[in-house]
Amino acid sequence: MRNVVIITLSSILIAFAYNFLLIPHEILSGGLSGIAIMLGIITPLNTGVLNLLLNLPLLIIGVMKLGKRFIGYTILSVAVLSVSLYIIPIYKATQEPILASLFGGVIVGLGTGLIFRASGSSGGFDIIAMLLSRKSDFPLGTLISTMNGIVVAISGFVFSWDAALLTLVSIYATGKVVDTIHTSHIKLTLMIITSKGEEVKQQLLSKFYRGVTIMDAEGAYSGESRKVLITVITRYQLAEVKGTIKETDEKAFVNILQTTEVIGMFDRGVK
């Protein structure tokens, strides 16, 4: 229920950013939503209807390739966004295009990032980016921004190159905010030094889908034997892992390092 509420409110937030900031200034968002905005401006059709129609093929692919929960949340997001775009009136919240572009991109990124954190997506290129992110270490926002280059070019040819540059600012802001909020691509290496190696190992293996490597060690000052446990986790898991270690051994020494890249088996499934 918590995820459903987050996805619903975030989708409505994105719709407000579109209708209050981007669409009035002919600024496109990224992905299929940007194409829907463009078609909504140059045709009599509503942007919400177009957004739903354009997303249907990718939603079908998502049903086949992605988990039921993820695609279910994505369908919810696309439906709420499309209905909100249809209901919310178009209103020019600011007369300054650059402000509309920047803050519109930030708000869209905020909504999109929260939807990702709730294990869903807002559809369109997000589905493609999520599929690619499961096979590589590229941040989601970077993947989405790369695919959105064609949207910027379309904006320049259809409207003006000023509009294309403003679209680029909007997409860039969206990507940066998404990367800030959705950080499951960031991995952390934990080196845990503890006298309760077996207990800590069992807790980590039972609660987290991560491998653990164990080495023998000895305290230089005390001479007491210790176990060194090494594991790699996502940033989302850090708080829970620290809590588990503290419950098992309050005196454990934990060194936490940000990992640049992981080579080998590391589950990147949708979190």
Short mmCIF file of N, CA and C in Angstrom, two decimals, residues 22-125:
data_model
loop_
_atom_site.label_atom_id
_atom_site.label_comp_id
_atom_site.label_asym_id
_atom_site.label_seq_id
_atom_site.Cartn_x
_atom_site.Cartn_y
_atom_site.Cartn_z
N LEU A 22 6.09 22.71 -18.27
CA LEU A 22 6.70 22.34 -19.54
C LEU A 22 5.81 22.61 -20.74
N ILE A 23 4.62 22.08 -20.74
CA ILE A 23 3.74 22.20 -21.91
C ILE A 23 3.43 23.65 -22.27
N PRO A 24 3.15 24.54 -21.31
CA PRO A 24 2.85 25.94 -21.69
C PRO A 24 3.97 26.63 -22.44
N HIS A 25 5.21 26.17 -22.26
CA HIS A 25 6.36 26.79 -22.94
C HIS A 25 6.88 25.92 -24.08
N GLU A 26 6.11 24.89 -24.47
CA GLU A 26 6.49 23.99 -25.55
C GLU A 26 7.84 23.32 -25.27
N ILE A 27 8.05 22.96 -24.01
CA ILE A 27 9.25 22.25 -23.59
C ILE A 27 8.88 20.78 -23.40
N LEU A 28 9.68 19.91 -23.98
CA LEU A 28 9.37 18.48 -23.88
C LEU A 28 10.07 17.86 -22.68
N SER A 29 9.45 16.82 -22.18
CA SER A 29 10.10 15.98 -21.19
C SER A 29 10.85 14.88 -21.93
N GLY A 30 11.42 13.96 -21.21
CA GLY A 30 12.14 12.87 -21.84
C GLY A 30 11.23 11.72 -22.21
N GLY A 31 11.74 10.84 -23.07
CA GLY A 31 11.07 9.60 -23.38
C GLY A 31 9.78 9.75 -24.15
N LEU A 32 8.93 8.74 -24.01
CA LEU A 32 7.66 8.74 -24.72
C LEU A 32 6.74 9.84 -24.21
N SER A 33 6.89 10.23 -22.96
CA SER A 33 6.08 11.34 -22.45
C SER A 33 6.40 12.63 -23.20
N GLY A 34 7.68 12.82 -23.53
CA GLY A 34 8.05 13.99 -24.31
C GLY A 34 7.43 13.97 -25.70
N ILE A 35 7.42 12.79 -26.31
CA ILE A 35 6.79 12.66 -27.63
C ILE A 35 5.28 12.89 -27.51
N ALA A 36 4.68 12.39 -26.42
CA ALA A 36 3.25 12.62 -26.20
C ALA A 36 2.95 14.10 -26.02
N ILE A 37 3.84 14.81 -25.32
CA ILE A 37 3.67 16.26 -25.14
C ILE A 37 3.72 16.96 -26.49
N MET A 38 4.71 16.58 -27.32
CA MET A 38 4.85 17.20 -28.63
C MET A 38 3.60 16.97 -29.48
N LEU A 39 3.13 15.74 -29.54
CA LEU A 39 1.94 15.43 -30.33
C LEU A 39 0.70 16.12 -29.77
N GLY A 40 0.66 16.26 -28.43
CA GLY A 40 -0.47 16.95 -27.81
C GLY A 40 -0.51 18.43 -28.15
N ILE A 41 0.69 19.00 -28.39
CA ILE A 41 0.76 20.43 -28.74
C ILE A 41 0.37 20.66 -30.20
N ILE A 42 0.83 19.78 -31.09
CA ILE A 42 0.63 20.02 -32.52
C ILE A 42 -0.62 19.35 -33.08
N THR A 43 -1.32 18.53 -32.26
CA THR A 43 -2.55 17.88 -32.71
C THR A 43 -3.67 18.19 -31.71
N PRO A 44 -4.91 17.93 -32.07
CA PRO A 44 -6.03 18.17 -31.14
C PRO A 44 -6.12 17.14 -30.01
N LEU A 45 -5.35 16.06 -30.10
CA LEU A 45 -5.45 14.99 -29.11
C LEU A 45 -4.85 15.43 -27.77
N ASN A 46 -5.41 14.88 -26.68
CA ASN A 46 -4.93 15.20 -25.34
C ASN A 46 -3.63 14.45 -25.04
N THR A 47 -2.73 15.11 -24.34
CA THR A 47 -1.44 14.50 -24.01
C THR A 47 -1.61 13.23 -23.18
N GLY A 48 -2.59 13.22 -22.27
CA GLY A 48 -2.81 12.03 -21.44
C GLY A 48 -3.20 10.82 -22.26
N VAL A 49 -4.07 11.02 -23.23
CA VAL A 49 -4.50 9.91 -24.10
C VAL A 49 -3.31 9.41 -24.92
N LEU A 50 -2.54 10.34 -25.48
CA LEU A 50 -1.37 9.96 -26.27
C LEU A 50 -0.33 9.22 -25.43
N ASN A 51 -0.13 9.67 -24.21
CA ASN A 51 0.84 9.02 -23.33
C ASN A 51 0.46 7.56 -23.07
N LEU A 52 -0.82 7.32 -22.87
CA LEU A 52 -1.29 5.96 -22.63
C LEU A 52 -1.11 5.09 -23.86
N LEU A 53 -1.47 5.61 -25.02
CA LEU A 53 -1.37 4.84 -26.26
C LEU A 53 0.09 4.51 -26.61
N LEU A 54 0.99 5.48 -26.43
CA LEU A 54 2.39 5.26 -26.77
C LEU A 54 3.07 4.26 -25.83
N ASN A 55 2.58 4.19 -24.60
CA ASN A 55 3.20 3.29 -23.62
C ASN A 55 2.73 1.85 -23.72
N LEU A 56 1.62 1.62 -24.39
CA LEU A 56 1.05 0.27 -24.42
C LEU A 56 2.03 -0.80 -24.95
N PRO A 57 2.74 -0.56 -26.08
CA PRO A 57 3.67 -1.60 -26.56
C PRO A 57 4.76 -1.95 -25.55
N LEU A 58 5.34 -0.92 -24.90
CA LEU A 58 6.40 -1.18 -23.93
C LEU A 58 5.86 -1.86 -22.69
N LEU A 59 4.63 -1.56 -22.31
CA LEU A 59 4.03 -2.24 -21.17
C LEU A 59 3.85 -3.72 -21.46
N ILE A 60 3.51 -4.03 -22.70
CA ILE A 60 3.38 -5.44 -23.09
C ILE A 60 4.73 -6.15 -23.01
N ILE A 61 5.80 -5.46 -23.49
CA ILE A 61 7.14 -6.03 -23.37
C ILE A 61 7.51 -6.21 -21.90
N GLY A 62 7.15 -5.21 -21.08
CA GLY A 62 7.46 -5.29 -19.66
C GLY A 62 6.79 -6.47 -18.98
N VAL A 63 5.58 -6.79 -19.38
CA VAL A 63 4.87 -7.93 -18.80
C VAL A 63 5.65 -9.22 -19.07
N MET A 64 6.28 -9.30 -20.25
CA MET A 64 7.01 -10.51 -20.62
C MET A 64 8.41 -10.57 -20.00
N LYS A 65 9.06 -9.40 -19.83
CA LYS A 65 10.47 -9.39 -19.45
C LYS A 65 10.73 -9.03 -17.99
N LEU A 66 9.80 -8.32 -17.36
CA LEU A 66 10.04 -7.83 -16.00
C LEU A 66 9.08 -8.49 -15.02
N GLY A 67 9.36 -8.31 -13.74
CA GLY A 67 8.54 -8.93 -12.71
C GLY A 67 7.12 -8.39 -12.67
N LYS A 68 6.21 -9.20 -12.16
CA LYS A 68 4.81 -8.81 -12.11
C LYS A 68 4.60 -7.58 -11.23
N ARG A 69 5.30 -7.52 -10.11
CA ARG A 69 5.13 -6.38 -9.21
C ARG A 69 5.61 -5.10 -9.88
N PHE A 70 6.78 -5.16 -10.50
CA PHE A 70 7.34 -3.98 -11.15
C PHE A 70 6.42 -3.48 -12.27
N ILE A 71 6.00 -4.37 -13.15
CA ILE A 71 5.18 -3.94 -14.26
C ILE A 71 3.79 -3.53 -13.79
N GLY A 72 3.31 -4.13 -12.70
CA GLY A 72 2.03 -3.71 -12.14
C GLY A 72 2.09 -2.28 -11.63
N TYR A 73 3.17 -1.96 -10.94
CA TYR A 73 3.36 -0.59 -10.45
C TYR A 73 3.53 0.38 -11.63
N THR A 74 4.21 -0.07 -12.69
CA THR A 74 4.41 0.77 -13.86
C THR A 74 3.09 1.07 -14.56
N ILE A 75 2.25 0.06 -14.68
CA ILE A 75 0.92 0.26 -15.29
C ILE A 75 0.12 1.26 -14.46
N LEU A 76 0.22 1.14 -13.13
CA LEU A 76 -0.45 2.09 -12.24
C LEU A 76 0.05 3.50 -12.50
N SER A 77 1.37 3.67 -12.60
CA SER A 77 1.95 4.99 -12.81
C SER A 77 1.51 5.58 -14.15
N VAL A 78 1.58 4.78 -15.20
CA VAL A 78 1.18 5.27 -16.53
C VAL A 78 -0.29 5.66 -16.54
N ALA A 79 -1.13 4.85 -15.89
CA ALA A 79 -2.57 5.14 -15.85
C ALA A 79 -2.85 6.42 -15.09
N VAL A 80 -2.23 6.57 -13.90
CA VAL A 80 -2.46 7.77 -13.08
C VAL A 80 -1.93 9.01 -13.80
N LEU A 81 -0.73 8.90 -14.40
CA LEU A 81 -0.15 10.03 -15.12
C LEU A 81 -1.03 10.44 -16.29
N SER A 82 -1.52 9.47 -17.05
CA SER A 82 -2.34 9.77 -18.22
C SER A 82 -3.65 10.43 -17.81
N VAL A 83 -4.29 9.90 -16.78
CA VAL A 83 -5.56 10.48 -16.30
C VAL A 83 -5.32 11.88 -15.74
N SER A 84 -4.23 12.05 -15.01
CA SER A 84 -3.92 13.37 -14.42
C SER A 84 -3.66 14.40 -15.51
N LEU A 85 -2.93 14.00 -16.56
CA LEU A 85 -2.68 14.92 -17.68
C LEU A 85 -3.97 15.32 -18.36
N TYR A 86 -4.93 14.42 -18.38
CA TYR A 86 -6.22 14.70 -19.00
C TYR A 86 -7.07 15.64 -18.15
N ILE A 87 -6.97 15.47 -16.81
CA ILE A 87 -7.84 16.22 -15.89
C ILE A 87 -7.24 17.59 -15.53
N ILE A 88 -5.94 17.62 -15.23
CA ILE A 88 -5.31 18.85 -14.77
C ILE A 88 -5.25 19.86 -15.92
N PRO A 89 -5.73 21.07 -15.71
CA PRO A 89 -5.71 22.08 -16.80
C PRO A 89 -4.29 22.57 -17.05
N ILE A 90 -4.05 23.01 -18.28
CA ILE A 90 -2.75 23.57 -18.63
C ILE A 90 -2.71 25.03 -18.18
N TYR A 91 -1.70 25.33 -17.35
CA TYR A 91 -1.60 26.67 -16.76
C TYR A 91 -0.14 27.10 -16.75
N LYS A 92 0.14 28.29 -17.22
CA LYS A 92 1.51 28.79 -17.27
C LYS A 92 1.89 29.35 -15.90
N ALA A 93 2.60 28.53 -15.10
CA ALA A 93 2.93 28.92 -13.73
C ALA A 93 4.01 30.00 -13.68
N THR A 94 4.84 30.11 -14.72
CA THR A 94 5.87 31.14 -14.77
C THR A 94 6.00 31.63 -16.21
N GLN A 95 6.37 32.89 -16.33
CA GLN A 95 6.55 33.48 -17.65
C GLN A 95 7.98 33.27 -18.17
N GLU A 96 8.87 32.75 -17.33
CA GLU A 96 10.26 32.56 -17.71
C GLU A 96 10.50 31.13 -18.19
N PRO A 97 10.78 30.92 -19.46
CA PRO A 97 10.98 29.56 -19.98
C PRO A 97 12.11 28.79 -19.29
N ILE A 98 13.21 29.48 -18.96
CA ILE A 98 14.34 28.78 -18.34
C ILE A 98 13.97 28.26 -16.96
N LEU A 99 13.17 29.05 -16.21
CA LEU A 99 12.71 28.58 -14.90
C LEU A 99 11.76 27.40 -15.06
N ALA A 100 10.88 27.49 -16.05
CA ALA A 100 9.95 26.38 -16.30
C ALA A 100 10.72 25.11 -16.66
N SER A 101 11.76 25.27 -17.49
CA SER A 101 12.55 24.12 -17.91
C SER A 101 13.28 23.49 -16.73
N LEU A 102 13.95 24.31 -15.94
CA LEU A 102 14.76 23.80 -14.83
C LEU A 102 13.90 23.17 -13.75
N PHE A 103 12.90 23.91 -13.26
CA PHE A 103 12.09 23.39 -12.17
C PHE A 103 11.16 22.28 -12.64
N GLY A 104 10.72 22.37 -13.90
CA GLY A 104 9.93 21.28 -14.44
C GLY A 104 10.74 19.99 -14.48
N GLY A 105 12.00 20.09 -14.92
CA GLY A 105 12.87 18.91 -14.94
C GLY A 105 13.15 18.36 -13.57
N VAL A 106 13.36 19.24 -12.60
CA VAL A 106 13.63 18.80 -11.23
C VAL A 106 12.42 18.07 -10.66
N ILE A 107 11.22 18.63 -10.86
CA ILE A 107 10.01 18.01 -10.31
C ILE A 107 9.73 16.67 -10.99
N VAL A 108 9.93 16.61 -12.31
CA VAL A 108 9.75 15.34 -13.01
C VAL A 108 10.76 14.31 -12.51
N GLY A 109 12.01 14.73 -12.29
CA GLY A 109 13.02 13.83 -11.75
C GLY A 109 12.69 13.35 -10.36
N LEU A 110 12.15 14.25 -9.54
CA LEU A 110 11.76 13.87 -8.19
C LEU A 110 10.66 12.80 -8.22
N GLY A 111 9.64 13.06 -9.05
CA GLY A 111 8.57 12.09 -9.15
C GLY A 111 9.04 10.76 -9.71
N THR A 112 9.88 10.81 -10.76
CA THR A 112 10.38 9.59 -11.38
C THR A 112 11.26 8.81 -10.43
N GLY A 113 12.14 9.51 -9.71
CA GLY A 113 13.02 8.84 -8.75
C GLY A 113 12.25 8.16 -7.64
N LEU A 114 11.21 8.81 -7.13
CA LEU A 114 10.39 8.20 -6.08
C LEU A 114 9.65 6.98 -6.60
N ILE A 115 9.21 7.04 -7.86
CA ILE A 115 8.54 5.88 -8.45
C ILE A 115 9.52 4.72 -8.58
N PHE A 116 10.76 5.00 -9.00
CA PHE A 116 11.77 3.96 -9.06
C PHE A 116 12.02 3.35 -7.68
N ARG A 117 12.09 4.18 -6.66
CA ARG A 117 12.35 3.68 -5.31
C ARG A 117 11.20 2.84 -4.80
N ALA A 118 10.01 3.07 -5.33
CA ALA A 118 8.84 2.27 -4.94
C ALA A 118 8.71 1.04 -5.83
N SER A 119 9.77 0.70 -6.55
CA SER A 119 9.84 -0.52 -7.38
C SER A 119 8.98 -0.45 -8.63
N GLY A 120 8.74 0.76 -9.15
CA GLY A 120 7.99 0.90 -10.38
C GLY A 120 8.73 1.79 -11.35
N SER A 121 8.04 2.25 -12.39
CA SER A 121 8.59 3.22 -13.31
C SER A 121 7.44 4.01 -13.90
N SER A 122 7.75 5.12 -14.54
CA SER A 122 6.72 5.93 -15.16
C SER A 122 6.49 5.55 -16.61
N GLY A 123 7.02 4.39 -17.03
CA GLY A 123 6.80 3.88 -18.37
C GLY A 123 7.77 4.46 -19.38
N GLY A 124 7.49 4.24 -20.66
CA GLY A 124 8.32 4.78 -21.73
C GLY A 124 9.74 4.27 -21.69
N PHE A 125 10.69 5.19 -21.88
CA PHE A 125 12.10 4.82 -21.89
C PHE A 125 12.56 4.29 -20.54
#
